[in-house]
Short mmCIF file of C-alpha atoms and ligand atoms in Angstrom, two decimals:
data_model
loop_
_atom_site.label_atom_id
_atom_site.label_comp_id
_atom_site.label_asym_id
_atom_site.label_seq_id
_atom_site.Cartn_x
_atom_site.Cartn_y
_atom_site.Cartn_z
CA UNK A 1 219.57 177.03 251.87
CA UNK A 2 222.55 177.75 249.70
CA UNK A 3 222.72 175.42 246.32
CA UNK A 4 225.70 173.30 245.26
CA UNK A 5 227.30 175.46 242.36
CA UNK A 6 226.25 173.37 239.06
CA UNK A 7 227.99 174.14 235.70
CA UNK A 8 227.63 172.80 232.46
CA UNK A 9 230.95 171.14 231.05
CA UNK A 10 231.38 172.98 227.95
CA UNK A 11 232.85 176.06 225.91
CA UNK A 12 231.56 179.58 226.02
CA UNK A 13 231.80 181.91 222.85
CA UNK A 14 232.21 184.85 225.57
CA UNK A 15 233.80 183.18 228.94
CA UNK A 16 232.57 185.12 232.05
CA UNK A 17 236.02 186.32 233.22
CA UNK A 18 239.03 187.18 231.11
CA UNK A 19 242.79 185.40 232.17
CA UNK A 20 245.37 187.38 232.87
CA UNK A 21 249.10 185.99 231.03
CA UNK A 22 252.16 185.18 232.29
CA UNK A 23 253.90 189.04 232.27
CA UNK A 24 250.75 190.39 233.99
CA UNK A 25 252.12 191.49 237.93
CA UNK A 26 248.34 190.68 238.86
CA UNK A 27 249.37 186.83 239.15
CA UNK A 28 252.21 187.64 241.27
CA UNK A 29 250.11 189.12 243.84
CA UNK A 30 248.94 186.86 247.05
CA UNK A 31 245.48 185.86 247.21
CA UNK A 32 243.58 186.72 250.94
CA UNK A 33 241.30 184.63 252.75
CA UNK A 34 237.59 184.20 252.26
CA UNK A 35 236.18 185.54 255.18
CA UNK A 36 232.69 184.29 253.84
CA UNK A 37 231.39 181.78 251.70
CA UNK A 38 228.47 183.10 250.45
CA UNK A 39 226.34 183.97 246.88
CA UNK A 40 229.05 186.18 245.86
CA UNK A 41 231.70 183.80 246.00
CA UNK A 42 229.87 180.95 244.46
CA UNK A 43 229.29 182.94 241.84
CA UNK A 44 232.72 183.53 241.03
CA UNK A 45 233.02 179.95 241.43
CA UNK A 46 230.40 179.30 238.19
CA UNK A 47 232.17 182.27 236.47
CA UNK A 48 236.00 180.25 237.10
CA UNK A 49 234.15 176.67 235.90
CA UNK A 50 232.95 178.71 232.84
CA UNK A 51 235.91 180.34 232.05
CA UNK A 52 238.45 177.53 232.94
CA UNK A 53 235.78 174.92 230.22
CA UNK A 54 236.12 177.54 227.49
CA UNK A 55 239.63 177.86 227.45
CA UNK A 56 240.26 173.80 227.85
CA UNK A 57 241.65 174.02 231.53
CA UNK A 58 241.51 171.48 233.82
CA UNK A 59 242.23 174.18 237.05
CA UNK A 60 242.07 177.44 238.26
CA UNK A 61 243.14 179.78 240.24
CA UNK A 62 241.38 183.17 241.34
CA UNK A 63 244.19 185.36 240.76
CA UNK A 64 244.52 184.06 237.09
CA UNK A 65 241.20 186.07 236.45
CA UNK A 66 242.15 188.88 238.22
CA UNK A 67 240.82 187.95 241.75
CA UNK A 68 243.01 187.85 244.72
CA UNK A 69 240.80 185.30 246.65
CA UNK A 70 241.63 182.01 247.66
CA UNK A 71 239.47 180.44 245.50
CA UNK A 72 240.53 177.30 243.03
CA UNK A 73 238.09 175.26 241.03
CA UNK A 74 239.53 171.80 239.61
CA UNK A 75 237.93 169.35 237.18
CA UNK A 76 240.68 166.92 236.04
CA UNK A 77 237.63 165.08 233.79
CA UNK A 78 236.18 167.77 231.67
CA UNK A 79 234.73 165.69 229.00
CA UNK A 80 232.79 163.44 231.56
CA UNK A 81 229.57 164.96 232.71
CA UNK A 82 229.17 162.71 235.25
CA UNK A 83 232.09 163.35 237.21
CA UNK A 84 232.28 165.84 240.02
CA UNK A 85 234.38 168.64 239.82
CA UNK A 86 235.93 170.35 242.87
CA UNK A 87 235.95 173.65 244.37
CA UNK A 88 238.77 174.54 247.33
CA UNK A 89 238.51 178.10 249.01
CA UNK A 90 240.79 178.07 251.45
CA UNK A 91 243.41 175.36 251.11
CA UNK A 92 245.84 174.53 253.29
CA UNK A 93 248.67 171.90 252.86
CA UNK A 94 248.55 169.40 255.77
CA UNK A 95 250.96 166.58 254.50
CA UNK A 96 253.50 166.31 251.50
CA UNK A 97 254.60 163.02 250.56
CA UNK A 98 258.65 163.37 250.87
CA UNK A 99 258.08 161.16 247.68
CA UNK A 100 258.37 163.61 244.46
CA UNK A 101 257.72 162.89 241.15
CA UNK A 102 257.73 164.50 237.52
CA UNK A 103 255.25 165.56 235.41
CA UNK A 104 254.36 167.78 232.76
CA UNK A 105 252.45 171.01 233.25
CA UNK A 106 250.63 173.60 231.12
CA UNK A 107 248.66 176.67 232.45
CA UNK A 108 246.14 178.80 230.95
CA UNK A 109 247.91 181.74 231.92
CA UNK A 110 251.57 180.37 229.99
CA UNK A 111 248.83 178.82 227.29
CA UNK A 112 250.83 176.28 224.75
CA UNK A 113 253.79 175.90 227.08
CA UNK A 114 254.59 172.56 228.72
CA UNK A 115 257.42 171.64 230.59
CA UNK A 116 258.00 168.96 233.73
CA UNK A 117 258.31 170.09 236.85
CA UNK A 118 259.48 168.31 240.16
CA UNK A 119 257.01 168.22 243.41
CA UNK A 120 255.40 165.95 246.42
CA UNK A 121 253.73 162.61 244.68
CA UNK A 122 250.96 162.83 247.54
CA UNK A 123 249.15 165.77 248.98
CA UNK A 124 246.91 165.88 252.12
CA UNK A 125 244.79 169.53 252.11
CA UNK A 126 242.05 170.96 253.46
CA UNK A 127 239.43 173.17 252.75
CA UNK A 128 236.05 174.49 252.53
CA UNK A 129 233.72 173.68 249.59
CA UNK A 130 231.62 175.97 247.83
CA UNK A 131 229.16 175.78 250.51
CA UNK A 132 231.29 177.03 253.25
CA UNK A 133 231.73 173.13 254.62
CA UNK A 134 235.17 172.41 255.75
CA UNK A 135 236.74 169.16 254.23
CA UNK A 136 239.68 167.29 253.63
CA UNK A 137 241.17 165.16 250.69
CA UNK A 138 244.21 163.37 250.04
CA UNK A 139 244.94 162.83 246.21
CA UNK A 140 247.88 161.22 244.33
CA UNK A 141 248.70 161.22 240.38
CA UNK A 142 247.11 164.31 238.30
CA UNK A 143 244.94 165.43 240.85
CA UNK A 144 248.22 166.00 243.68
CA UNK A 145 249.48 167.79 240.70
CA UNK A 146 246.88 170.13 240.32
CA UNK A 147 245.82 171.15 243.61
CA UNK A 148 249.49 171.74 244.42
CA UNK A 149 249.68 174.08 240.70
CA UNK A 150 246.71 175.77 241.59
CA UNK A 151 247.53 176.45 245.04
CA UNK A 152 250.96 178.03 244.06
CA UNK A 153 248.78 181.05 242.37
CA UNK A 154 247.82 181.27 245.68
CA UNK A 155 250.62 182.93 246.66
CA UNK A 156 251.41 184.61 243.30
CA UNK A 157 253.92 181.63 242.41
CA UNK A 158 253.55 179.75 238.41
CA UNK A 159 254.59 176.62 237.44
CA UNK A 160 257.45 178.20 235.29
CA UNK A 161 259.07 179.62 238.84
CA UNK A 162 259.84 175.97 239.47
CA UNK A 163 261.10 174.32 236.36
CA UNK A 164 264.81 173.33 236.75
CA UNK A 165 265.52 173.41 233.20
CA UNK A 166 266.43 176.71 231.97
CA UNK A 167 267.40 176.39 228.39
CA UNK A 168 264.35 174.46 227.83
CA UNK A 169 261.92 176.93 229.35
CA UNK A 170 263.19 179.83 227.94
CA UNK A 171 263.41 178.56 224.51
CA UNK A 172 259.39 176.97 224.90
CA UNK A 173 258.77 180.73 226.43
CA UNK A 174 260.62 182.76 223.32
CA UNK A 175 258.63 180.72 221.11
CA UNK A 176 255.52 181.46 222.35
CA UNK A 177 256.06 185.48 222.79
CA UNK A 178 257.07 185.56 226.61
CA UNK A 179 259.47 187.37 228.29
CA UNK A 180 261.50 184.99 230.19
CA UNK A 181 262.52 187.78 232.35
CA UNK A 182 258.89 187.59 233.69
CA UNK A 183 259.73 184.19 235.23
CA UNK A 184 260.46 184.14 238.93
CA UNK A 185 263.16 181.16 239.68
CA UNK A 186 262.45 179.47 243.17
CA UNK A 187 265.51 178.36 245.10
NI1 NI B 201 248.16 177.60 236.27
#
């Protein structure tokens, strides 16, 4: 019998996987499939937990360590132990809310830039979890937020593709030694 995937909630000196920066044309690459859920894959899984807790995340995406899988791991309470974190392969959208919201949003592979972006309040998805057992969830607040970020590395897409204001992002970008040519508009 496979085991749940268990990680310890806390920082690395030498994080499993290494994260590839906004620049790097491995992001922008779709992720396939998971044909399998199986030892392999949960280890990545552990590896992405590690890797996302040592660097302060509170998602990622496969492709952000160099692995074009559909595989996200979320935990939008890192400093509880207790809480359960959450593992998609898989994910498909089934319902937007036609409801959207702002919100600021950072990733580890844009590290120290933040900047709102516009998208669905609500989000209905479903998946498999690390055991290979299909699910569904609907989430709201932070959580909509990150399963809909984490998703867009899915499909090689960042959080910077969609922010509407320009001036601000490329100034936020400059200062932190990115090219805004590397950013991708959408629409
Ligand atoms: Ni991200």
């Amino acid at each position: 019998m496979p085991a749940p995937v268990i990680v310890e909630k806390k920082k690395l000196e030498t994080p499993p996987r290494q994260i590839h920066f906004l620049g790097d044309r491995t992001l922008r690459q779709p992720a396939k499939r998971v044909a399998k859920v199986d030892e392999e894959i949960r280890l990545l899984v552990k590896e992405m937990f590690q890797t996302m807790y040592s660097s302060n995340g509170i998602g990622l995406a496969a492709p952000q360590v160099g692995v074009h899988k559909q595989v996200i791991v979320i935990d939008i309470e890192p400093d509880k132990p207790e809480v359960e974190t959450l593992v998609l392969i898989n994910p498909v959208i089934k319902k937007l809310s036609r409801q959207v919201c702002d919100m600021e949003e950072g990733c580890l592979s844009v590290p120290n830039v933040f900047i709102d972006v516009t998208r669905p309040e609500e989000v209905e998805v479903s998946y498999k979890d690390e055991l290979g057992h299909p699910r569904t969830l609907k989430a709201r607040g932070l959580l909509s937020r990150v399963i809909q970020h984490e998703m867009d590395h899915l499909q090689g897409v960042l959080f910077v593709d969609r922010v509407e204001n320009e001036l601000l992002l490329t100034e936020e970008l400059r200062k932190n030694k990115f090219s805004p040519s590397a950013v991708k508009p959408i629409k």
